[in-house]
Amino acid sequence: MTQYETVIGIEVHVELKTNTKIFCNCTTEFGGEPNHHTCPVCLGLPGTLPVLNKKVVEYAVRAGLALNCQVAEFSKFDRKNYYYPDLPKNYQVSQFDLPIARQGYVEVEVEGQIKRIGIHHMHMEEDAGKLVHQGNIMTTPYSLVDYNRGGMPLIEIVSEPDMRSPEEARAYVEKLRAIIQYTGVSDCRMEEGSLRCDVNISVRPVGQQELGTKAEIKNLNSFRALQRAAAYEVERQISVLETGGRVIQETRTWDEAKGITVSMRSKEEAHDYRYFPDPDLVPVVLDNQWIEFIKDSLPELPDQRRSRYVEQYGLPEYDATILTLTKEMSDYFEEIIGHYDKPKVISNWMMGEMSRLLNVSGTDITACKIKPLQLAELVKLIDQGTISGKIAKTVFEEMFESGKDPAVIVKEKGLVQISDEGAIASVVDEMIAANPKSVEDFKAGKDKAIGFLVGQVMKATKGKANPDVVNKLLREKLQ
Amino acid sequence: MISKQDVDHVALLARLELTEEEKELYTQQLNKILNAAKALQEVDTDNIPPTAHVLPIQNVFREDRVGKSIDPEKALAIAPEREESFFKVPKIV
Ligand SMILES: [Zn+2]
């Protein structure tokens, strides 16, 4: 049977977090009434003149530098011509042959291997408006257009076809997202559309130089969707080839509910964009001083932060990688460390209970009710011996639910750990009397038997006994 | 040489509906324009970067400060159809 190789390239659109649109003074604020954030420029009315937002250039350069790109000293805007109602001018202002940045890369880690994924180029462009349909686009009787999003500033990052598996594709976008988030130029929220990706996939027999025919997958609004869609598409293309068929170059959309990609019936002439330089916009010429200034203002990026976690906090590589994957998670972690300097213990809480509960509730750290200071206090309560580690998990769950302070929960529920030897001793005596078999085993040299007895005491005290004290008392009494 | 098929294609891209006579006429006219442009191609442009803009101006920027948007009623008033504060358009697949 023929072995196939997967080839993936990805285009990522990122919405920049400026106050105003790319070519006019309209606000970029999310969620206004339809068409209330518009003006003659972003509505494409005749006789208007677009003027470039300086912040957009600064942000684009910042992102380009963070992605190890060469920033262009000379760059210009072009018109990309096509007819679609989300585009009031019938062209989109974009950059064609002289983009703001080129030839970058990011490093991703998949199955313990570090791999460099090339970035072909990055350019600036304006976003299109939003179409609203009744039901879906096939069944709707007409469409409604909201141009609030039209003219919002975007950067598009085009990778080289360097990825060889759906896992690599996901790792690439995750890394890209983290880097751009750290630079502060975008929130990169996939669910809200401030980060969108189109994935180009083809397969070819192993050893073949020439690329296979590719399909482009759209409508991927989570990392999971991206990985699943890519995996599905690879299988689909291989089965087309295996049954003697031919892969068609087309755009496909991901159907999350059915778990399949579906052809979007593309039009032949759709790709004839007739780019030409936009005469309304003048070239952007960046001097080295400005580029250097932006370079110097770059904040710590994920890879640097990961290394620092290993060196400064003594965390394992694995912890450092997971904690720095998103800026929110990493900032949250650092805030706790600021309150209580116990990196490894706090990392365990974040990667264990916190991740588990966030997963179960389907939210992320930004929506978490537990404040960094509260988690620091919880760990302090354990270290001071006020509560046991086991009880702490119960307290944590309650904090996650209600957002209450750990000390309040401990007090309300009477969860304070019992460390008083006198109070524990009587329970220990009871358990020794009730479990003669384990006592015998222990005395016969089976050290493990004591674990069972400790467990019985803990159970009898509803987890409140200090396990160290229990252990100590048992050993003394069974001498 | 521009063929009638080229004119058909360009007309479709520009969403222009042309009669047969217009297509013939434009094919001739466009060829004349291209012939005139050929004269320019005689010029030796080796080692000359393509022109990005006809005026010697660069770096015209705006500060990132929010200004007033227009009254959406004014914008919607010029639309053939509307629904609430949306522009209403035929569906395009
Ligand atoms: Zn505007």
Coordinates of C-alpha atoms and ligand atoms in Angstrom, one line a residue:
Chain A
M1 CA 0.0 0.0 0.0
T2 CA 1.2 3.5 -0.8
Q3 CA 2.4 5.5 2.1
Y4 CA 1.3 9.2 2.0
E5 CA 2.9 12.3 3.4
T6 CA 0.7 15.2 4.6
V7 CA 1.7 18.7 3.7
I8 CA 0.0 21.6 5.5
G9 CA 0.4 25.4 5.2
I10 CA -1.7 27.9 7.2
E11 CA -2.9 31.4 6.8
V12 CA -3.7 33.1 10.1
H13 CA -5.7 36.4 10.3
V14 CA -5.2 38.3 13.6
E15 CA -7.2 41.4 14.5
L16 CA -5.1 44.1 16.0
K17 CA -6.1 45.7 19.3
T18 CA -6.0 49.4 18.2
N19 CA -8.6 52.0 19.2
T20 CA -9.6 52.9 15.7
K21 CA -9.9 51.1 12.3
I22 CA -7.0 50.9 9.9
F23 CA -7.9 53.8 7.6
C24 CA -10.5 55.9 9.5
N25 CA -11.4 57.2 13.0
C26 CA -14.2 54.7 13.7
T27 CA -13.9 52.8 16.9
T28 CA -12.9 49.1 16.9
E29 CA -15.1 48.5 20.0
F30 CA -16.8 45.1 19.8
G31 CA -20.5 44.6 19.7
G32 CA -22.1 48.0 18.8
E33 CA -25.5 48.3 17.1
P34 CA -25.2 47.2 13.4
N35 CA -23.6 49.9 11.2
H36 CA -23.2 52.3 14.1
H37 CA -19.4 52.2 13.9
T38 CA -19.1 53.3 10.3
C39 CA -18.1 56.4 8.3
P40 CA -17.8 57.5 4.7
V41 CA -14.3 56.0 4.5
C42 CA -15.1 52.5 5.8
L43 CA -18.4 52.5 3.9
G44 CA -16.4 53.1 0.7
L45 CA -18.3 56.2 -0.3
P46 CA -16.9 58.0 -3.4
G47 CA -14.5 60.9 -2.8
T48 CA -13.2 59.8 0.6
L49 CA -9.6 59.3 1.4
P50 CA -8.2 56.6 3.7
V51 CA -5.3 57.5 6.0
L52 CA -3.2 54.8 7.6
N53 CA -3.4 54.4 11.4
K54 CA 0.2 54.6 12.7
K55 CA -0.5 52.2 15.5
V56 CA -1.3 49.5 13.0
V57 CA 2.1 49.8 11.5
E58 CA 3.7 49.7 14.9
Y59 CA 1.7 46.6 15.9
A60 CA 2.4 44.8 12.7
V61 CA 6.1 45.5 13.0
R62 CA 6.0 44.3 16.6
A63 CA 4.3 41.0 15.6
G64 CA 6.7 40.6 12.6
L65 CA 9.8 41.0 14.8
A66 CA 8.4 38.6 17.4
L67 CA 7.9 36.0 14.6
N68 CA 11.6 36.4 13.6
C69 CA 10.7 38.2 10.3
Q70 CA 12.7 40.6 8.2
V71 CA 10.8 43.8 8.4
A72 CA 10.5 45.6 5.1
E73 CA 12.0 49.1 4.8
F74 CA 9.6 49.8 2.0
S75 CA 6.1 48.5 1.8
K76 CA 2.8 49.5 0.1
F77 CA -0.9 48.8 -0.1
D78 CA -2.7 47.2 -3.0
R79 CA -6.4 46.7 -3.9
K80 CA -7.6 43.1 -4.0
N81 CA -10.7 43.2 -6.2
Y82 CA -13.7 41.0 -5.8
Y83 CA -17.4 41.4 -5.5
Y84 CA -19.0 40.3 -2.3
P85 CA -21.5 42.3 -0.2
D86 CA -19.3 42.3 2.9
L87 CA -17.0 44.5 1.0
P88 CA -18.5 47.9 0.4
K89 CA -15.8 49.1 -2.1
N90 CA -15.7 45.9 -4.1
Y91 CA -12.1 45.7 -3.2
Q92 CA -10.2 45.0 0.0
V93 CA -7.1 47.1 0.8
S94 CA -4.3 44.6 1.4
Q95 CA -0.7 44.2 0.6
F96 CA 0.4 42.1 -2.4
D97 CA 4.0 42.1 -3.5
L98 CA 5.6 44.3 -0.9
P99 CA 4.3 43.2 2.5
I100 CA 5.4 44.6 5.8
A101 CA 7.4 41.5 6.9
R102 CA 8.9 38.3 5.4
Q103 CA 10.8 35.2 6.1
G104 CA 10.2 34.5 9.7
Y105 CA 9.7 31.3 11.7
V106 CA 8.4 29.9 14.9
E107 CA 9.6 26.8 16.8
V108 CA 7.1 24.2 17.9
E109 CA 7.5 21.1 20.0
V110 CA 5.6 18.0 18.9
E111 CA 6.3 14.7 20.7
G112 CA 9.4 16.0 22.2
Q113 CA 10.9 17.2 18.9
I114 CA 11.6 20.8 18.2
K115 CA 10.7 21.9 14.7
R116 CA 11.0 25.2 12.9
I117 CA 8.0 26.2 10.9
G118 CA 8.8 28.9 8.3
I119 CA 6.7 32.1 7.8
H120 CA 6.6 33.1 4.2
H121 CA 5.3 36.6 4.9
M122 CA 3.0 38.8 7.0
H123 CA 0.9 41.6 5.6
M124 CA -1.5 44.3 6.8
E125 CA -5.1 44.5 5.5
E126 CA -8.6 45.7 6.4
D127 CA -11.3 43.3 7.6
A128 CA -14.6 42.9 5.7
G129 CA -18.1 43.4 7.2
K130 CA -20.3 40.7 8.6
L131 CA -23.1 39.0 6.8
V132 CA -26.1 37.8 8.7
H133 CA -28.2 35.0 7.3
Q134 CA -31.5 33.5 8.3
G135 CA -30.5 29.9 9.0
N136 CA -27.6 29.2 6.7
I137 CA -26.4 30.8 3.5
M138 CA -28.1 28.2 1.2
T139 CA -31.6 28.6 2.7
T140 CA -31.7 32.3 3.6
P141 CA -34.0 34.4 1.4
Y142 CA -31.6 37.4 1.6
S143 CA -28.7 38.6 3.6
L144 CA -28.1 41.5 6.0
V145 CA -24.8 43.4 6.2
D146 CA -23.2 45.0 9.2
Y147 CA -20.1 47.0 8.3
N148 CA -19.0 47.7 11.9
R149 CA -16.2 45.1 11.4
G150 CA -15.3 46.5 7.9
G151 CA -12.0 48.3 8.1
M152 CA -10.8 46.8 11.3
P153 CA -7.0 46.3 11.2
L154 CA -5.8 42.8 10.5
I155 CA -2.4 41.1 10.0
E156 CA -2.3 38.0 7.9
I157 CA 0.5 35.5 8.6
V158 CA 1.2 33.1 5.8
S159 CA 3.3 30.0 6.7
E160 CA 5.4 27.9 4.5
P161 CA 4.0 24.4 3.7
D162 CA 6.2 23.1 6.5
M163 CA 3.8 21.1 8.6
R164 CA 3.5 17.4 8.2
S165 CA 0.7 16.4 10.5
P166 CA -2.5 17.8 12.1
E167 CA -0.6 17.8 15.5
E168 CA 2.1 20.1 14.0
A169 CA -0.6 22.3 12.5
R170 CA -2.2 22.7 15.9
A171 CA 1.1 23.3 17.6
Y172 CA 2.0 26.0 15.1
V173 CA -1.2 28.0 15.6
E174 CA -1.0 27.6 19.3
K175 CA 2.5 28.9 19.3
L176 CA 1.7 31.7 16.9
R177 CA -1.2 32.7 19.1
A178 CA 0.9 32.7 22.3
I179 CA 3.7 34.8 20.7
I180 CA 1.2 37.4 19.4
Q181 CA -0.7 37.5 22.6
Y182 CA 2.6 38.2 24.5
T183 CA 3.4 41.1 22.2
G184 CA 0.1 42.6 23.3
V185 CA -1.0 43.5 19.8
S186 CA -4.1 41.2 19.8
D187 CA -6.2 39.2 22.2
C188 CA -6.1 36.3 19.7
R189 CA -9.5 34.9 20.7
M190 CA -10.4 32.2 18.3
E191 CA -14.0 31.9 19.5
E192 CA -14.6 35.6 19.0
G193 CA -12.9 35.7 15.7
S194 CA -9.9 37.9 16.6
L195 CA -7.8 35.0 15.4
R196 CA -9.0 33.0 12.4
C197 CA -7.2 30.4 10.4
D198 CA -7.5 28.9 6.9
V199 CA -5.6 25.6 6.5
N200 CA -4.3 24.4 3.2
I201 CA -3.9 20.6 3.1
S202 CA -2.5 18.2 0.5
V203 CA -1.2 14.7 0.5
R204 CA 1.5 13.1 -1.7
P205 CA 3.1 9.6 -2.0
V206 CA 6.2 9.5 0.3
G207 CA 9.2 10.4 -1.8
Q208 CA 7.4 12.5 -4.4
Q209 CA 8.8 16.0 -4.7
E210 CA 5.9 17.7 -6.4
L211 CA 3.1 18.9 -4.1
G212 CA -0.3 17.2 -4.3
T213 CA -3.5 19.2 -5.1
K214 CA -4.6 21.1 -2.0
A215 CA -7.9 21.9 -0.4
E216 CA -8.4 25.0 1.8
I217 CA -10.4 24.5 5.0
K218 CA -12.2 27.4 6.6
N219 CA -14.5 27.9 9.6
L220 CA -12.1 26.6 12.2
N221 CA -12.9 28.3 15.5
S222 CA -11.0 26.2 18.0
F223 CA -7.7 24.4 18.2
R224 CA -9.6 21.1 18.5
A225 CA -11.6 21.9 15.4
L226 CA -8.4 22.7 13.5
Q227 CA -6.8 19.4 14.5
R228 CA -9.9 17.3 13.8
A229 CA -10.6 19.0 10.5
A230 CA -7.0 18.5 9.3
A231 CA -7.1 14.8 10.4
Y232 CA -10.4 14.3 8.6
E233 CA -9.2 16.0 5.4
V234 CA -6.0 13.9 5.2
E235 CA -8.1 10.7 5.5
R236 CA -10.5 12.0 2.9
Q237 CA -7.9 12.9 0.3
I238 CA -6.0 9.6 0.8
S239 CA -9.2 7.7 0.3
V240 CA -10.0 9.7 -2.9
L241 CA -6.6 8.8 -4.3
E242 CA -6.7 5.2 -3.2
T243 CA -10.0 4.7 -5.0
G244 CA -8.5 6.1 -8.2
G245 CA -10.0 9.6 -7.9
R246 CA -8.4 13.0 -8.1
V247 CA -8.3 15.7 -5.4
I248 CA -10.0 18.9 -6.6
Q249 CA -8.6 22.3 -5.7
E250 CA -11.4 23.9 -3.7
T251 CA -12.4 25.6 -0.5
R252 CA -14.1 23.3 2.1
T253 CA -15.8 24.2 5.3
W254 CA -15.6 22.3 8.6
D255 CA -18.9 21.0 9.9
E256 CA -18.2 20.7 13.6
A257 CA -21.4 18.8 14.4
K258 CA -20.9 16.1 11.7
G259 CA -17.1 16.1 12.1
I260 CA -16.5 16.4 8.3
T261 CA -15.3 18.9 5.8
V262 CA -17.8 20.0 3.1
S263 CA -17.1 21.5 -0.4
M264 CA -18.1 25.1 -0.7
R265 CA -18.6 25.0 -4.5
S266 CA -16.1 27.6 -5.4
K267 CA -16.4 29.8 -8.5
E268 CA -13.7 29.5 -11.1
E269 CA -13.0 33.2 -11.5
A270 CA -13.0 33.8 -7.8
H271 CA -9.2 33.9 -7.7
D272 CA -8.7 36.5 -10.3
Y273 CA -8.1 39.4 -7.8
R274 CA -6.4 41.8 -10.2
Y275 CA -4.2 43.4 -7.5
F276 CA -2.9 46.8 -8.2
P277 CA -1.3 49.5 -6.0
D278 CA -3.8 51.6 -4.1
P279 CA -3.4 55.2 -5.4
D280 CA -5.1 56.6 -2.3
L281 CA -2.4 55.3 0.0
V282 CA 1.2 56.2 -0.1
P283 CA 4.1 53.8 0.6
V284 CA 5.3 53.1 4.2
V285 CA 9.0 53.6 4.6
L286 CA 10.4 52.4 7.9
D287 CA 13.7 53.7 9.1
N288 CA 16.0 51.5 11.2
Q289 CA 15.7 53.7 14.2
W290 CA 11.9 53.0 14.4
I291 CA 12.4 49.3 13.9
E292 CA 15.0 49.2 16.5
F293 CA 12.8 51.2 18.9
I294 CA 10.0 48.7 18.5
K295 CA 12.4 45.7 18.8
D296 CA 13.7 47.1 22.2
S297 CA 10.1 47.5 23.4
L298 CA 9.2 43.9 22.7
P299 CA 8.1 42.2 25.9
E300 CA 9.3 38.8 27.1
L301 CA 8.1 36.1 24.6
P302 CA 6.8 32.6 25.4
D303 CA 10.2 30.8 24.7
Q304 CA 12.1 33.3 26.9
R305 CA 9.5 33.0 29.6
R306 CA 9.6 29.2 29.5
S307 CA 13.4 29.2 29.9
R308 CA 13.1 31.7 32.8
Y309 CA 10.6 29.4 34.5
V310 CA 13.1 26.5 34.3
E311 CA 16.0 28.6 35.5
Q312 CA 14.5 31.0 38.0
Y313 CA 11.7 28.9 39.4
G314 CA 13.3 25.5 38.9
L315 CA 10.2 24.1 37.2
P316 CA 10.4 21.1 34.9
E317 CA 10.4 21.8 31.1
Y318 CA 7.0 20.3 30.9
D319 CA 5.4 22.6 33.5
A320 CA 7.1 25.6 32.0
T321 CA 5.8 24.8 28.5
I322 CA 2.2 24.3 29.6
L323 CA 2.1 27.3 31.9
T324 CA 3.5 29.7 29.2
L325 CA 1.2 28.4 26.4
T326 CA -1.2 31.3 26.9
K327 CA -0.4 34.7 28.3
E328 CA -3.4 34.7 30.5
M329 CA -2.4 31.4 32.2
S330 CA 1.2 32.6 32.6
D331 CA 0.3 36.0 34.0
Y332 CA -2.1 34.4 36.4
F333 CA 0.7 32.0 37.6
E334 CA 3.1 34.9 38.0
E335 CA 0.7 36.8 40.1
I336 CA 0.3 33.9 42.5
I337 CA 4.1 33.6 42.7
G338 CA 4.2 37.3 43.6
H339 CA 1.9 36.6 46.6
Y340 CA 3.5 33.3 47.7
D341 CA 6.8 32.1 46.2
K342 CA 6.2 28.4 45.9
P343 CA 6.4 27.8 42.1
K344 CA 6.3 24.0 41.9
V345 CA 3.4 23.6 44.3
I346 CA 1.5 26.3 42.6
S347 CA 2.3 24.9 39.2
N348 CA 0.9 21.5 40.4
W349 CA -2.4 23.2 41.3
M350 CA -2.6 25.1 38.0
M351 CA -1.9 22.0 35.9
G352 CA -3.9 19.6 38.1
E353 CA -7.1 20.8 39.7
M354 CA -7.3 24.1 37.9
S355 CA -7.0 22.6 34.4
R356 CA -9.3 19.8 35.3
L357 CA -12.1 22.1 36.5
L358 CA -11.6 24.5 33.7
N359 CA -11.9 21.7 31.2
V360 CA -15.0 20.3 32.9
S361 CA -16.7 23.6 33.0
G362 CA -15.6 24.5 29.4
T363 CA -14.2 27.9 30.4
D364 CA -10.7 29.4 30.5
I365 CA -8.6 31.1 33.1
T366 CA -9.9 34.6 32.3
A367 CA -13.4 33.5 33.5
C368 CA -12.1 31.7 36.6
K369 CA -13.7 32.9 39.8
I370 CA -10.6 32.1 41.9
K371 CA -8.3 35.1 42.1
P372 CA -4.5 34.6 42.1
L373 CA -4.3 35.9 45.7
Q374 CA -6.9 33.4 46.8
L375 CA -5.0 30.5 45.4
A376 CA -1.8 31.7 47.1
E377 CA -3.8 31.8 50.4
L378 CA -5.0 28.3 49.9
V379 CA -1.5 27.0 49.5
K380 CA -0.4 29.0 52.6
L381 CA -3.2 27.3 54.6
I382 CA -1.8 23.9 53.7
D383 CA 1.8 24.9 54.4
Q384 CA 0.7 26.3 57.8
G385 CA -1.0 23.0 58.6
T386 CA -4.4 24.6 58.9
I387 CA -5.9 22.2 56.3
S388 CA -4.6 19.0 54.8
G389 CA -3.8 18.6 51.1
K390 CA -6.8 16.4 50.7
I391 CA -9.2 18.9 52.3
A392 CA -7.6 21.6 50.2
K393 CA -9.0 19.9 47.1
T394 CA -12.5 20.2 48.5
V395 CA -11.9 23.9 49.4
F396 CA -10.5 24.5 45.9
E397 CA -13.6 23.1 44.3
E398 CA -15.8 25.3 46.5
M399 CA -13.6 28.3 45.6
F400 CA -14.0 27.5 41.9
E401 CA -17.7 27.4 42.3
S402 CA -18.3 30.4 44.5
G403 CA -15.1 32.5 44.3
K404 CA -15.1 32.7 48.2
D405 CA -11.9 33.1 50.1
P406 CA -10.3 29.8 51.2
A407 CA -10.2 30.9 54.9
V408 CA -13.9 31.6 54.8
I409 CA -14.8 28.3 53.3
V410 CA -12.6 26.5 55.9
K411 CA -14.3 28.3 58.7
E412 CA -17.9 27.9 57.4
K413 CA -17.5 24.2 56.8
G414 CA -15.3 23.4 59.8
L415 CA -12.5 22.0 57.8
V416 CA -9.7 23.0 60.0
Q417 CA -7.1 20.3 60.3
I418 CA -6.8 18.5 63.6
S419 CA -3.2 18.4 64.7
D420 CA -3.8 18.0 68.4
E421 CA -2.3 14.7 69.4
G422 CA -4.8 14.1 72.2
A423 CA -7.8 14.5 69.9
I424 CA -6.3 12.2 67.3
A425 CA -5.0 9.6 69.7
S426 CA -8.5 8.3 70.7
V427 CA -9.4 7.7 67.1
V428 CA -6.1 6.0 66.5
D429 CA -6.8 3.7 69.5
E430 CA -10.3 2.9 68.1
M431 CA -8.9 2.0 64.7
I432 CA -6.2 -0.2 66.1
A433 CA -8.8 -2.1 68.1
A434 CA -11.1 -2.4 65.0
N435 CA -8.4 -3.7 62.6
P436 CA -6.5 -6.5 64.3
K437 CA -5.5 -8.1 61.0
S438 CA -3.7 -5.0 59.8
V439 CA -2.0 -4.5 63.2
E440 CA -0.7 -8.1 63.0
D441 CA 0.5 -7.6 59.4
F442 CA 2.4 -4.5 60.4
K443 CA 4.0 -6.2 63.4
A444 CA 5.0 -9.0 61.1
G445 CA 7.0 -6.5 59.1
K446 CA 4.5 -5.5 56.4
D447 CA 5.2 -1.7 56.5
K448 CA 2.4 -1.1 53.9
A449 CA -0.3 -2.2 56.4
I450 CA 0.2 1.2 58.2
G451 CA -1.1 2.9 55.1
F452 CA -4.5 1.2 55.5
L453 CA -4.7 2.2 59.2
V454 CA -3.8 5.8 58.4
G455 CA -6.6 5.7 55.8
Q456 CA -9.1 4.5 58.4
V457 CA -8.2 7.3 60.8
M458 CA -8.5 9.9 58.0
K459 CA -11.9 8.5 57.0
A460 CA -13.1 8.5 60.6
T461 CA -12.1 12.2 61.0
K462 CA -13.6 13.1 57.6
G463 CA -10.1 13.9 56.3
K464 CA -9.4 16.5 58.9
A465 CA -6.7 14.7 60.9
N466 CA -3.2 15.8 60.1
P467 CA -1.8 12.7 58.4
D468 CA 1.8 13.3 59.7
V469 CA 0.5 13.2 63.3
V470 CA -1.7 10.1 62.6
N471 CA 1.3 8.3 61.1
K472 CA 3.5 9.3 64.1
L473 CA 1.0 8.2 66.7
L474 CA 0.3 4.8 64.9
R475 CA 3.9 4.0 64.8
E476 CA 4.4 4.9 68.5
K477 CA 1.5 2.8 69.6
L478 CA 2.4 -0.2 67.5
Q479 CA 6.0 -0.3 68.6
Chain B
M1 CA -4.0 40.8 -28.3
I2 CA -7.2 41.0 -26.4
S3 CA -9.9 38.5 -27.6
K4 CA -13.6 38.7 -27.2
Q5 CA -13.3 36.0 -24.5
D6 CA -11.0 38.3 -22.5
V7 CA -13.6 41.1 -22.7
D8 CA -16.3 38.6 -21.6
H9 CA -14.1 37.6 -18.6
V10 CA -13.3 41.1 -17.6
A11 CA -17.0 42.2 -18.0
L12 CA -18.0 39.3 -15.7
L13 CA -15.4 40.3 -13.1
A14 CA -16.6 43.9 -13.2
R15 CA -20.2 42.8 -13.1
L16 CA -21.0 44.6 -16.4
E17 CA -23.6 43.3 -18.7
L18 CA -22.6 44.0 -22.3
T19 CA -24.4 43.6 -25.6
E20 CA -22.7 41.8 -28.5
E21 CA -22.0 45.1 -30.3
E22 CA -20.4 46.5 -27.1
K23 CA -18.2 43.5 -26.8
E24 CA -17.0 43.9 -30.4
L25 CA -16.4 47.6 -29.9
Y26 CA -14.6 47.2 -26.6
T27 CA -12.4 44.4 -28.0
Q28 CA -11.2 46.8 -30.7
Q29 CA -10.8 49.8 -28.3
L30 CA -9.0 47.8 -25.6
N31 CA -6.6 46.6 -28.3
K32 CA -5.9 50.1 -29.4
I33 CA -5.2 51.1 -25.8
L34 CA -2.8 48.2 -25.3
N35 CA -1.0 49.1 -28.6
A36 CA -0.5 52.6 -27.4
A37 CA 0.9 51.2 -24.1
K38 CA 3.3 49.2 -26.1
A39 CA 5.2 52.4 -27.0
L40 CA 6.1 52.6 -23.3
Q41 CA 7.5 49.1 -23.3
E42 CA 10.3 50.3 -25.6
V43 CA 11.8 52.1 -22.7
D44 CA 14.6 50.2 -21.0
T45 CA 13.4 49.7 -17.4
D46 CA 16.1 47.2 -16.3
N47 CA 17.4 48.1 -12.8
I48 CA 14.5 50.4 -12.2
P49 CA 12.1 49.4 -9.3
P50 CA 8.4 49.3 -10.2
T51 CA 6.6 52.5 -9.3
A52 CA 4.6 52.1 -6.1
H53 CA 3.0 55.5 -6.2
V54 CA 3.1 58.4 -8.7
L55 CA 3.7 61.1 -6.1
P56 CA 6.9 61.4 -4.2
I57 CA 5.1 61.1 -0.8
Q58 CA 5.5 58.5 1.9
N59 CA 4.4 57.8 5.5
V60 CA 1.2 59.7 5.8
F61 CA -0.2 58.5 9.1
R62 CA -3.1 59.1 11.5
E63 CA -2.9 59.0 15.3
D64 CA -5.0 56.2 16.8
R65 CA -7.7 58.4 18.3
V66 CA -11.4 57.6 18.0
G67 CA -13.5 60.2 16.1
K68 CA -17.1 60.5 15.4
S69 CA -18.8 57.8 13.3
I70 CA -21.6 59.0 11.0
D71 CA -25.3 58.8 11.8
P72 CA -26.2 55.4 10.5
E73 CA -29.5 56.7 9.3
K74 CA -27.6 58.8 6.7
A75 CA -25.7 55.8 5.5
L76 CA -28.8 53.6 5.4
A77 CA -30.7 56.2 3.5
I78 CA -28.5 55.7 0.4
A79 CA -29.1 51.9 0.4
P80 CA -31.7 50.5 -1.9
E81 CA -33.0 48.3 0.9
R82 CA -32.6 48.0 4.6
E83 CA -33.9 46.0 7.6
E84 CA -33.6 47.6 11.0
S85 CA -30.1 49.1 10.9
F86 CA -28.7 46.5 8.5
F87 CA -28.1 46.9 4.8
K88 CA -30.3 44.3 3.0
V89 CA -28.7 42.5 0.1
P90 CA -29.5 39.5 -2.2
K91 CA -27.9 36.4 -1.0
I92 CA -24.8 35.5 -2.8
V93 CA -23.4 32.0 -2.7
Ligands
ZN1 ZN -15.0 54.4 9.5

